[in-house]
Coordinates of C-alpha atoms in Angstrom, one line a residue:
Chain O
X22 CA 272.1 244.6 238.5
X23 CA 273.3 244.9 234.9
X24 CA 275.9 242.2 235.5
X25 CA 273.2 239.9 236.8
X26 CA 271.1 240.6 233.7
X27 CA 274.0 239.9 231.4
X28 CA 274.8 236.6 233.2
X29 CA 271.2 235.6 233.1
X30 CA 271.1 236.2 229.4
X31 CA 274.4 234.4 228.9
X32 CA 273.5 231.3 230.9
X33 CA 269.7 231.3 231.0
X34 CA 268.7 232.4 227.5
X35 CA 271.4 231.7 224.9
X36 CA 271.7 228.0 225.5
X37 CA 267.9 227.4 225.3
X38 CA 266.7 227.9 221.6
X39 CA 263.1 228.6 222.6
X40 CA 264.0 231.5 224.9
X41 CA 266.5 232.9 222.5
X42 CA 263.8 233.0 219.7
X43 CA 261.4 234.7 222.1
X44 CA 263.9 237.4 223.0
X45 CA 264.8 238.0 219.4
X46 CA 261.1 238.1 218.5
X47 CA 260.3 240.8 221.0
X48 CA 263.4 242.9 220.3
X49 CA 262.6 242.8 216.6
X50 CA 259.1 243.9 217.3
X51 CA 260.5 247.0 219.0
X52 CA 262.8 247.9 216.1
X53 CA 260.3 247.2 213.3
X54 CA 259.0 250.8 212.9
X55 CA 262.6 251.9 212.1
X56 CA 262.5 249.5 209.2
X57 CA 259.0 250.0 207.9
X58 CA 258.8 253.8 208.3
X59 CA 256.3 255.7 210.4
X60 CA 252.9 255.5 208.7
X61 CA 252.9 252.1 207.0
X62 CA 250.0 249.6 206.8
X63 CA 252.2 247.0 208.4
X64 CA 252.3 248.8 211.7
X65 CA 248.5 249.0 211.7
X66 CA 248.2 245.2 211.1
X67 CA 250.9 244.4 213.7
X68 CA 249.0 246.6 216.3
X69 CA 245.9 244.4 215.7
X70 CA 248.1 241.3 216.0
X71 CA 249.5 242.5 219.3
X72 CA 246.0 243.2 220.6
X73 CA 244.9 239.7 219.6
X74 CA 248.0 238.3 221.3
X75 CA 246.8 239.7 224.7
X76 CA 243.3 238.3 224.0
X77 CA 244.6 234.9 223.0
X78 CA 247.0 234.6 225.9
X79 CA 244.3 235.6 228.4
X80 CA 242.2 232.8 227.0
X81 CA 245.1 230.4 227.5
X82 CA 245.5 231.4 231.1
X83 CA 241.8 230.8 231.9
X84 CA 241.2 227.8 229.6
X85 CA 244.6 226.2 229.1
X86 CA 246.2 226.6 232.5
X87 CA 243.2 226.4 234.8
X88 CA 241.3 224.1 232.5
X89 CA 238.1 226.2 232.6
X90 CA 237.6 225.9 228.8
X91 CA 235.7 229.1 227.9
X92 CA 233.7 229.2 224.7
X93 CA 232.6 232.8 225.3
X94 CA 235.8 234.7 225.7
X95 CA 234.4 237.3 223.4
X96 CA 232.4 238.4 226.4
X97 CA 235.4 240.0 227.9
X98 CA 236.6 241.5 224.6
X99 CA 233.2 242.9 223.9
X100 CA 232.6 244.1 227.4
X101 CA 236.0 246.0 227.4
X102 CA 235.3 247.4 224.0
X103 CA 231.7 248.6 224.8
X104 CA 232.8 249.7 228.3
X105 CA 235.5 252.1 227.0
X106 CA 233.4 253.1 224.0
X107 CA 230.4 254.1 226.1
X108 CA 232.6 256.0 228.6
X109 CA 234.2 257.9 225.8
X110 CA 231.0 258.6 224.0
X111 CA 228.9 259.8 226.9
X112 CA 231.5 261.2 229.4
X113 CA 234.1 262.3 226.8
X114 CA 236.9 260.6 228.7
X115 CA 240.3 260.0 227.0
X116 CA 241.6 256.5 226.0
X117 CA 244.2 256.6 228.9
X118 CA 241.2 256.5 231.3
X119 CA 238.7 254.5 229.4
X120 CA 240.9 251.6 228.5
X121 CA 241.7 250.6 232.2
X122 CA 238.1 251.3 233.2
X123 CA 236.9 249.2 230.3
X124 CA 239.2 246.4 231.4
X125 CA 237.8 246.8 235.0
X126 CA 234.2 246.5 233.6
X127 CA 235.2 243.4 231.8
X128 CA 236.7 242.0 235.0
X129 CA 233.5 242.8 236.9
X130 CA 231.5 241.0 234.3
X131 CA 233.9 238.1 234.5
X132 CA 233.4 237.8 238.3
X133 CA 229.6 238.0 237.9
X134 CA 229.5 235.3 235.2
X135 CA 231.9 233.0 237.0
X136 CA 229.5 232.3 239.8
X137 CA 227.2 230.1 237.8
X138 CA 230.2 228.8 236.0
X139 CA 231.9 227.7 239.3
X140 CA 229.4 224.9 239.8
X141 CA 230.1 223.3 236.5
X142 CA 232.9 221.5 234.9
X143 CA 234.1 220.1 231.5
X144 CA 231.9 220.6 228.5
X145 CA 229.0 221.9 230.6
X146 CA 231.1 224.9 231.7
X147 CA 232.3 225.5 228.1
X148 CA 228.8 225.5 226.7
X149 CA 227.5 227.7 229.5
X150 CA 230.2 230.3 229.0
X151 CA 229.3 230.3 225.3
X152 CA 225.9 231.7 226.3
X153 CA 227.2 234.8 228.1
X154 CA 228.4 236.9 225.1
X155 CA 225.2 236.1 223.2
X156 CA 223.2 237.3 226.2
X157 CA 225.2 240.6 226.4
X158 CA 224.8 241.1 222.6
X159 CA 221.1 240.6 222.9
X160 CA 220.9 243.1 225.7
X161 CA 223.0 245.7 223.8
X162 CA 220.9 245.2 220.7
X163 CA 217.7 245.8 222.5
X164 CA 218.9 249.2 224.0
X165 CA 219.4 250.7 220.5
X166 CA 219.2 254.3 221.7
X167 CA 222.3 254.0 223.9
X168 CA 224.4 251.4 222.1
X169 CA 223.5 252.1 218.4
X170 CA 222.1 248.6 217.9
X171 CA 223.7 246.6 215.2
X172 CA 225.7 249.6 213.9
X173 CA 227.5 249.9 217.3
X174 CA 229.3 253.0 218.6
X175 CA 231.6 254.6 216.1
X176 CA 233.9 257.7 216.0
X177 CA 235.9 256.7 219.1
X178 CA 239.3 258.5 219.1
X179 CA 242.5 256.5 218.6
X180 CA 244.9 255.7 221.4
X181 CA 247.5 258.2 220.1
X182 CA 247.6 260.6 217.3
X183 CA 250.5 259.1 215.4
X184 CA 250.5 255.6 214.2
X185 CA 254.0 254.9 215.5
X186 CA 253.1 256.1 219.0
X187 CA 250.0 253.9 219.0
X188 CA 252.0 250.9 217.8
X189 CA 254.5 251.4 220.7
X190 CA 251.8 251.9 223.3
X191 CA 250.1 248.7 222.2
X192 CA 253.4 246.8 222.0
X193 CA 254.4 247.9 225.5
X194 CA 251.0 247.0 226.9
X195 CA 251.2 243.6 225.1
X196 CA 254.7 242.9 226.4
X197 CA 253.9 243.8 230.0
X198 CA 250.6 241.8 229.9
X199 CA 252.2 238.7 228.4
X200 CA 255.0 239.0 231.0
X201 CA 252.6 239.3 233.9
X202 CA 250.5 236.4 232.6
X203 CA 253.6 234.3 232.0
X204 CA 254.9 234.9 235.6
X205 CA 251.4 234.2 237.1
X206 CA 251.2 230.9 235.4
X207 CA 254.8 229.8 235.9
X208 CA 254.6 226.6 237.8
X209 CA 258.3 226.7 238.8
X210 CA 258.2 230.2 240.2
X211 CA 259.6 230.8 243.6
X212 CA 257.6 233.9 244.3
X213 CA 254.0 233.2 243.2
X214 CA 252.0 230.0 243.8
X215 CA 249.3 230.6 241.3
X216 CA 251.0 228.8 238.4
X217 CA 251.3 225.6 240.3
X218 CA 247.8 225.8 241.7
X219 CA 246.3 226.5 238.3
X220 CA 248.1 223.4 236.9
X221 CA 246.8 221.4 239.9
X222 CA 243.2 222.5 239.3
X223 CA 243.4 221.5 235.7
X224 CA 244.9 218.2 236.3
X225 CA 242.8 217.1 239.2
X226 CA 240.5 219.5 241.0
X227 CA 239.5 217.0 243.7
X228 CA 243.0 216.2 244.7
X229 CA 243.9 219.9 244.7
X230 CA 241.0 220.6 247.1
X231 CA 242.1 217.7 249.2
X232 CA 245.6 219.2 249.6
X233 CA 244.0 222.3 251.2
X234 CA 243.7 224.6 248.2
X235 CA 240.6 226.7 248.1
X236 CA 240.0 225.9 244.4
X237 CA 237.0 228.2 244.2
X238 CA 239.0 231.3 245.0
X239 CA 241.7 230.4 242.5
X240 CA 239.1 229.7 239.8
X241 CA 237.6 233.2 240.5
X242 CA 241.2 234.6 240.2
X243 CA 241.6 232.9 236.8
X244 CA 238.4 234.4 235.6
X245 CA 239.6 237.8 236.9
X246 CA 242.9 237.5 235.1
X247 CA 241.2 236.3 231.9
X248 CA 238.6 239.0 232.1
X249 CA 241.0 241.8 232.9
X250 CA 243.4 241.1 230.0
X251 CA 240.6 240.2 227.6
X252 CA 239.0 243.5 228.5
X253 CA 242.2 245.5 227.9
X254 CA 242.5 243.8 224.5
X255 CA 238.9 244.7 223.7
X256 CA 239.1 248.3 224.8
X257 CA 242.3 248.9 222.8
X258 CA 240.7 247.2 219.8
X259 CA 237.7 249.6 220.0
X260 CA 240.0 252.6 220.1
X261 CA 242.3 251.5 217.3
X262 CA 239.4 250.6 215.0
X263 CA 237.3 253.5 216.4
X264 CA 234.2 251.3 216.6
X265 CA 232.5 248.9 219.0
X266 CA 229.8 246.8 217.5
X267 CA 227.9 243.6 218.4
X268 CA 230.2 241.6 216.0
X269 CA 232.8 241.8 218.8
X270 CA 230.5 239.5 220.9
X271 CA 229.7 237.1 218.1
X272 CA 230.5 233.4 218.3
X273 CA 233.1 233.9 215.5
X274 CA 235.1 236.0 217.9
X275 CA 235.0 233.4 220.7
X276 CA 236.0 230.6 218.2
X277 CA 238.7 232.8 216.7
X278 CA 240.6 232.9 219.9
X279 CA 240.3 229.2 220.4
X280 CA 241.6 228.6 216.8
X281 CA 244.6 230.8 217.4
X282 CA 245.5 229.3 220.7
X283 CA 245.0 225.6 220.0
X284 CA 246.7 226.1 216.6
X285 CA 249.8 227.5 218.4
X286 CA 249.6 225.1 221.3
X287 CA 247.6 225.3 224.5
X288 CA 249.0 225.6 228.1
X289 CA 252.0 227.6 226.9
X290 CA 252.2 231.3 226.8
X291 CA 254.1 231.3 223.5
X292 CA 251.6 229.0 221.8
X293 CA 248.9 231.7 221.4
X294 CA 251.6 234.3 220.4
X295 CA 252.8 232.0 217.6
X296 CA 249.2 231.1 216.7
X297 CA 248.1 234.7 216.4
X298 CA 251.2 235.8 214.5
X299 CA 251.0 232.9 212.1
X300 CA 247.3 232.8 211.3
X301 CA 246.4 236.5 211.6
X302 CA 249.3 237.6 209.5
X303 CA 248.9 234.8 207.0
X304 CA 245.2 235.8 206.7
X305 CA 246.3 239.4 206.0
X306 CA 249.0 238.4 203.5
X307 CA 246.6 236.0 201.6
X308 CA 244.4 239.1 200.9
X309 CA 247.0 240.3 198.4
X310 CA 247.4 237.0 196.5
X311 CA 245.3 237.2 193.4
X312 CA 243.5 233.8 193.1
X313 CA 243.5 232.8 196.8
X314 CA 242.2 236.2 198.1
X315 CA 238.5 235.3 197.6
X316 CA 238.9 231.8 199.1
X317 CA 241.3 232.7 201.9
X318 CA 239.1 231.2 204.6
X319 CA 239.1 228.0 202.7
X320 CA 242.9 227.9 202.5
X321 CA 243.1 228.9 206.2
X322 CA 240.8 226.2 207.4
X323 CA 242.5 223.6 205.2
X324 CA 245.9 224.6 206.8
X325 CA 244.5 224.4 210.3
X326 CA 243.0 220.9 209.6
X327 CA 246.2 219.6 208.1
X328 CA 248.5 221.0 210.7
X329 CA 246.3 219.7 213.6
X330 CA 246.1 216.2 212.0
X331 CA 249.8 215.9 212.3
X332 CA 250.5 218.1 215.3
X333 CA 247.5 217.8 217.6
X334 CA 249.3 219.6 220.4
X335 CA 249.8 222.7 218.3
X336 CA 252.5 224.0 216.1
X337 CA 254.6 225.9 218.7
X338 CA 254.7 222.9 221.1
X339 CA 255.6 220.6 218.2
X340 CA 258.5 222.9 217.2
X341 CA 259.6 223.2 220.9
X342 CA 259.8 219.5 221.3
X343 CA 262.0 219.3 218.2
X344 CA 264.5 222.0 219.3
X345 CA 264.5 221.5 223.1
X346 CA 265.0 218.6 225.4
X347 CA 264.4 218.4 229.2
X348 CA 267.1 216.9 231.3
X349 CA 265.7 213.7 232.9
X350 CA 267.8 214.3 236.1
X351 CA 267.7 218.0 236.9
X352 CA 264.7 219.1 234.7
X353 CA 266.7 221.8 233.1
X354 CA 265.9 222.7 229.5
X355 CA 268.6 222.0 226.9
X356 CA 269.0 222.5 223.2
X357 CA 268.1 219.3 221.3
X358 CA 271.6 219.1 219.7
X359 CA 273.3 218.5 223.1
X360 CA 274.2 215.0 224.1
X361 CA 274.7 215.8 227.8
X362 CA 272.9 218.2 230.1
X363 CA 274.6 221.6 230.3
X364 CA 274.3 221.7 234.1
X365 CA 274.6 218.2 235.5
X366 CA 276.1 216.3 232.7
X367 CA 273.5 213.6 232.5
X368 CA 272.9 211.8 229.2
X369 CA 270.0 213.2 227.4
X370 CA 269.1 210.2 225.2
Chain S
X14 CA 197.7 232.2 218.6
X15 CA 198.2 229.6 221.3
X16 CA 197.4 226.8 219.0
X17 CA 199.8 228.0 216.3
X18 CA 202.5 228.4 218.9
X19 CA 202.0 224.8 220.0
X20 CA 202.1 223.4 216.5
X21 CA 205.2 225.5 215.7
X22 CA 206.8 224.2 218.9
X23 CA 206.2 220.6 217.9
X24 CA 207.7 221.3 214.4
X25 CA 210.7 223.2 215.5
X26 CA 211.2 220.9 218.5
X27 CA 211.2 217.9 216.2
X28 CA 213.9 219.4 214.0
X29 CA 216.0 220.4 217.0
X30 CA 215.5 216.9 218.5
X31 CA 216.8 215.3 215.3
X32 CA 219.9 217.5 215.4
X33 CA 220.4 217.3 219.2
X34 CA 220.1 213.5 219.2
X35 CA 223.0 213.1 216.8
X36 CA 225.2 215.5 218.7
X37 CA 224.5 213.9 222.1
X38 CA 225.0 210.4 220.7
X39 CA 228.5 211.3 219.4
X40 CA 229.3 213.0 222.7
X41 CA 228.0 210.2 224.8
X42 CA 229.9 207.5 222.9
X43 CA 233.2 209.1 222.2
X44 CA 233.2 212.2 224.6
X45 CA 233.8 214.1 221.4
X46 CA 232.2 217.6 221.1
X47 CA 231.5 217.8 217.4
X48 CA 231.1 221.5 216.6
X49 CA 230.8 220.6 212.9
X50 CA 227.5 218.8 213.5
X51 CA 225.2 221.4 212.2
X52 CA 227.3 222.0 209.1
X53 CA 226.2 218.5 208.0
X54 CA 222.7 219.9 208.4
X55 CA 223.5 222.8 206.0
X56 CA 225.3 220.3 203.7
X57 CA 222.1 218.2 203.7
X58 CA 220.1 221.2 202.9
X59 CA 222.3 221.9 199.8
X60 CA 222.2 218.3 198.6
X61 CA 218.4 218.4 198.9
X62 CA 218.4 221.7 197.1
X63 CA 220.5 220.5 194.2
X64 CA 218.6 217.3 193.8
X65 CA 215.1 218.8 193.8
X66 CA 215.7 222.1 192.1
X67 CA 218.6 221.5 189.7
X68 CA 218.0 217.8 188.9
X69 CA 214.3 217.9 189.4
X70 CA 214.0 214.7 191.4
X71 CA 210.9 213.7 193.4
X72 CA 210.8 214.1 197.2
X73 CA 211.3 210.5 198.3
X74 CA 214.5 209.7 196.3
X75 CA 216.0 213.1 197.2
X76 CA 215.4 212.5 200.9
X77 CA 216.9 209.0 200.6
X78 CA 220.0 210.3 198.8
X79 CA 220.4 213.3 201.2
X80 CA 220.3 211.0 204.2
X81 CA 222.8 208.5 202.7
X82 CA 225.0 211.3 201.5
X83 CA 225.1 213.1 204.8
X84 CA 225.9 209.8 206.6
X85 CA 228.7 209.0 204.1
X86 CA 230.2 212.4 204.5
X87 CA 230.1 212.1 208.3
X88 CA 231.8 208.8 208.2
X89 CA 234.5 210.1 205.9
X90 CA 235.0 213.2 208.1
X91 CA 235.4 211.0 211.1
X92 CA 237.6 208.3 209.5
X93 CA 240.1 210.7 207.9
X94 CA 240.1 213.8 210.2
X95 CA 238.5 213.5 213.6
X96 CA 239.8 209.9 214.4
X97 CA 243.4 211.1 214.2
X98 CA 243.0 213.7 217.0
X99 CA 240.5 211.7 219.1
X100 CA 242.7 211.7 222.2
X101 CA 243.2 215.5 222.3
X102 CA 239.9 217.1 223.3
X103 CA 241.0 220.6 222.4
X104 CA 242.3 219.6 219.0
X105 CA 238.9 217.9 218.4
X106 CA 237.1 221.2 219.1
X107 CA 239.4 223.1 216.8
X108 CA 239.5 220.6 214.0
X109 CA 235.7 220.4 213.9
X110 CA 235.3 224.2 213.8
X111 CA 237.9 224.3 211.0
X112 CA 236.1 221.5 209.2
X113 CA 232.8 223.5 209.5
X114 CA 234.5 226.6 208.1
X115 CA 236.0 224.5 205.3
X116 CA 232.7 223.1 204.3
X117 CA 231.1 226.5 204.6
X118 CA 233.7 228.0 202.2
X119 CA 233.3 225.1 199.8
X120 CA 229.5 225.9 199.8
X121 CA 230.2 229.6 199.2
X122 CA 232.4 228.6 196.2
X123 CA 229.9 226.1 194.8
X124 CA 226.5 227.9 195.4
X125 CA 227.4 231.5 196.1
X126 CA 226.1 233.6 199.0
X127 CA 222.4 233.3 198.2
X128 CA 219.4 232.2 200.2
X129 CA 218.1 228.8 199.0
X130 CA 215.0 226.8 199.7
X131 CA 213.8 223.4 198.3
X132 CA 210.3 222.9 197.0
X133 CA 207.8 221.8 199.7
X134 CA 207.4 218.1 200.2
X135 CA 203.6 218.0 200.6
X136 CA 200.7 220.4 200.1
X137 CA 197.4 220.7 201.7
X138 CA 196.0 221.3 205.2
X139 CA 194.5 219.0 207.7
X140 CA 192.0 220.2 210.3
X141 CA 192.7 218.7 213.8
X142 CA 190.4 219.7 216.6
X143 CA 189.5 222.9 214.7
X144 CA 193.1 223.9 214.1
X145 CA 194.5 224.1 210.6
X146 CA 197.8 222.3 210.4
X147 CA 199.8 222.0 207.2
X148 CA 200.4 218.5 206.0
X149 CA 204.1 219.2 205.9
X150 CA 204.2 219.9 209.6
X151 CA 202.4 216.7 210.3
X152 CA 205.0 214.9 208.1
X153 CA 207.9 216.4 210.1
X154 CA 206.3 215.4 213.4
X155 CA 205.5 211.9 212.2
X156 CA 208.9 211.3 210.8
X157 CA 210.5 212.4 214.0
X158 CA 208.4 209.9 216.0
X159 CA 209.2 207.0 213.6
X160 CA 212.9 207.9 213.5
X161 CA 213.2 208.0 217.3
X162 CA 211.5 204.6 217.6
X163 CA 213.9 203.2 215.1
X164 CA 216.8 204.7 216.9
X165 CA 215.6 203.3 220.2
X166 CA 215.2 199.8 218.7
X167 CA 218.7 200.1 217.1
X168 CA 220.3 201.0 220.4
X169 CA 218.3 198.7 222.6
X170 CA 217.8 195.5 220.5
X171 CA 220.7 195.1 218.1
X172 CA 224.2 193.9 218.5
X173 CA 225.5 197.3 217.1
X174 CA 223.4 199.1 219.7
X175 CA 224.9 197.0 222.4
X176 CA 228.4 197.9 221.1
X177 CA 227.5 201.6 221.0
X178 CA 226.1 201.6 224.5
X179 CA 229.1 199.6 225.8
X180 CA 231.5 202.1 224.3
X181 CA 229.5 205.0 225.8
X182 CA 229.7 203.4 229.2
X183 CA 233.4 202.6 229.3
X184 CA 235.4 202.8 226.1
X185 CA 238.4 200.9 227.6
X186 CA 236.4 197.9 228.9
X187 CA 234.5 197.9 225.6
X188 CA 237.7 197.6 223.6
X189 CA 238.9 194.8 226.0
X190 CA 235.7 192.9 225.1
X191 CA 236.7 193.1 221.4
X192 CA 234.7 196.1 220.3
X193 CA 236.6 198.4 218.0
X194 CA 236.0 201.8 219.6
X195 CA 237.2 203.7 216.5
X196 CA 234.8 201.7 214.3
X197 CA 231.9 202.1 216.7
X198 CA 232.5 205.8 216.8
X199 CA 232.6 206.0 213.0
X200 CA 229.2 204.3 212.8
X201 CA 227.8 206.5 215.5
X202 CA 229.0 209.6 213.6
X203 CA 227.4 208.2 210.5
X204 CA 224.1 207.8 212.3
X205 CA 224.4 211.3 213.7
X206 CA 225.0 213.0 210.4
X207 CA 222.3 210.9 208.8
X208 CA 219.9 212.3 211.3
X209 CA 221.1 215.8 210.5
X210 CA 220.7 215.2 206.8
X211 CA 217.1 213.9 207.4
X212 CA 216.3 217.0 209.4
X213 CA 217.7 219.2 206.6
X214 CA 215.7 217.4 203.9
X215 CA 212.5 217.8 206.0
X216 CA 212.8 221.5 206.6
X217 CA 214.4 222.3 203.2
X218 CA 211.3 224.2 202.2
X219 CA 210.6 225.9 205.6
X220 CA 214.1 227.1 206.7
X221 CA 216.3 229.1 204.5
X222 CA 219.7 227.5 203.6
X223 CA 222.9 229.6 203.2
X224 CA 226.5 228.7 203.8
X225 CA 226.8 230.3 207.3
X226 CA 223.4 228.8 208.4
X227 CA 225.3 226.3 210.7
X228 CA 226.1 228.8 213.4
X229 CA 222.6 229.8 214.5
X230 CA 221.4 226.2 215.0
X231 CA 224.7 225.2 216.5
X232 CA 224.2 227.4 219.5
X233 CA 220.6 226.3 219.9
X234 CA 221.5 222.6 219.6
X235 CA 224.4 222.9 222.0
X236 CA 222.1 224.7 224.5
X237 CA 219.5 221.9 224.1
X238 CA 222.1 219.1 224.5
X239 CA 223.5 220.8 227.7
X240 CA 220.0 221.4 229.1
X241 CA 219.0 217.8 228.5
X242 CA 222.3 216.5 229.9
X243 CA 225.2 215.6 227.6
X244 CA 225.0 212.0 226.4
X245 CA 221.4 211.5 227.3
X246 CA 219.2 210.9 224.3
X247 CA 215.9 211.1 226.3
X248 CA 217.0 214.4 227.9
X249 CA 217.9 216.0 224.6
X250 CA 214.6 215.1 223.0
X251 CA 212.6 216.6 225.9
X252 CA 214.9 219.7 226.0
X253 CA 214.5 220.2 222.3
X254 CA 210.7 220.7 222.7
X255 CA 211.2 222.8 225.9
X256 CA 213.6 225.1 224.1
X257 CA 211.5 225.4 221.0
X258 CA 208.6 226.4 223.3
X259 CA 210.8 228.9 225.2
X260 CA 212.1 230.4 221.9
X261 CA 208.6 230.9 220.5
X262 CA 207.2 232.3 223.7
X263 CA 210.0 234.8 223.8
X264 CA 209.5 235.8 220.2
X265 CA 205.8 236.4 220.7
X266 CA 205.4 237.8 224.2
X267 CA 208.7 239.5 225.3
X268 CA 209.2 243.0 224.0
X269 CA 212.1 243.3 221.6
X270 CA 211.6 239.5 221.3
X271 CA 213.6 239.0 218.1
X272 CA 216.7 240.3 219.9
X273 CA 216.0 238.8 223.3
X274 CA 214.8 235.3 222.2
X275 CA 218.3 233.8 222.4
X276 CA 219.2 235.6 225.7
X277 CA 215.9 234.4 227.1
X278 CA 216.7 230.7 226.2
X279 CA 220.2 231.1 227.6
X280 CA 218.9 232.6 230.9
X281 CA 216.7 229.6 231.2
X282 CA 219.7 227.3 230.6
X283 CA 221.8 229.1 233.2
X284 CA 219.0 228.7 235.8
X285 CA 218.6 225.0 235.1
X286 CA 222.4 224.4 235.2
X287 CA 222.8 226.3 238.5
X288 CA 220.1 224.1 240.0
X289 CA 221.2 220.9 238.3
X290 CA 224.8 221.0 237.2
X291 CA 224.4 217.9 235.0
X292 CA 221.5 219.1 233.0
X293 CA 218.0 217.6 233.3
X294 CA 218.9 214.0 232.7
X295 CA 222.7 214.2 232.5
X296 CA 225.3 211.8 233.6
X297 CA 227.3 213.4 236.4
X298 CA 230.8 213.7 235.2
X299 CA 232.3 214.0 238.7
X300 CA 233.5 210.4 238.8
X301 CA 235.2 210.6 235.4
X302 CA 237.2 213.7 236.4
X303 CA 236.9 215.1 232.9

């Protein structure tokens, strides 16, 4: 077992720069509290970044991989947040129970909303899904007695008492969620077919159906995955910030996740991770720079525009294409500095 | 009550129609979903505000300058930003959102976070069939009708209109026939933002302008465009009036109407889309495999 792990690392991770960077990134996230100390502000911000990573990756699975471009992903975030907040407020349940239940509520809402969405495609689907969070926000606003109206529900307990424990819980949930979503969407996997089928549905749904795939079921599955992980992110967000308000369902929230993911690179699990970590942390850092602080949204949007003008596929995909090259013969990924494929010896140029 | 709702429907519907026509035109011609469309409306509102309030210009020159300015800004935004990412639909979405945020922040910087209105264009009231209608409302409805006739003549009768329709039909064949797709799109974008600027200058005194004012109309206009069918000019004009009516009915008759007006419109949209997946007059995108 350990021997296999070591040999996987030696031959599968080290020669591919992208994978090596990913492993170093996750390991460094786990040792960060040792460097920053236990109660620092950085851990708090990184917890939010990790929550948004789950949120952005779940959008990427639904919209990037399956091609059901969702303009209302805040629906799942808000449903998870409100679900767990209401359960905690009125039944007094603990975060360990309310977060999974909140995610299940979001999944349920995802399944309900995907039925009208299944009939539609392309921009019609996107714009229809944009409607759902606004509907939910309107409903929540009109039941002010239960949901607190525009103030929302506040005073929800945090996930754990100490900040370090909270950071580690969120980090572990994030790592496991990203791993699950990565495996589910891996088109070359030998164990699950979903990755390949999601790609097929995005590329050409008619052909996918003609080859005997029940595309409707797989689209529902994509909504379930997106809803579940979006709901987890929302429920954790509500507990960390100890508030759930209608802002979580606003259009800004839905656009935010699109901005992060497309900036990092769609149809890649690492794209949204890079996008969230770059833009969210940059935004937070800019708050401390004296002149820029008041105009940080201006700086941010200018950066997004300029980067996208030159890298329309996203920054992570652009970097990947610079440091990695796929072997034309055996489709194995190699470092860009190699002249010959590390497995079959074919010329890479 | 009923009469005032009808008049208000015609006014709001006309403004929505001017906005939706631009959005649907750009989508139909280039398959570009321009989420920055309503930010040009806000920008037009601010141009109108500075011309009339700060410089003290009269209504006619201010409207003319606002329309030309909005068109110019639209053309520039297309030429230097959107054209580069035209072939990546997701990048278009993001870059237009980023552009909208950028312009919004510039407006914050320049004008601050205050609510602004321009002076009203006309005063007085006309009595039609016993209903008192303000002259400004009549002006808006009249301008809308004239503009739509001009737009229809432009699309149906001129060489430019033929180029625009050809590109909308099939961009590849159009470019084989010697039409520059990129240039046609640039002109279409200019027309669209000019319409948004015109709408802004007409409602400058009725609607409040502030830097984030683009989000609220954006959802409404997107709903209208989808309801009418993406790329269909006729559909979006009809849907604009339908939606304005639905919104006002919800405001006035549904309990908690100010919170539920939007959900009510959206529910209507969902029902229409479930029955007709291509909108009321939409092109079915099945063949294109979008």
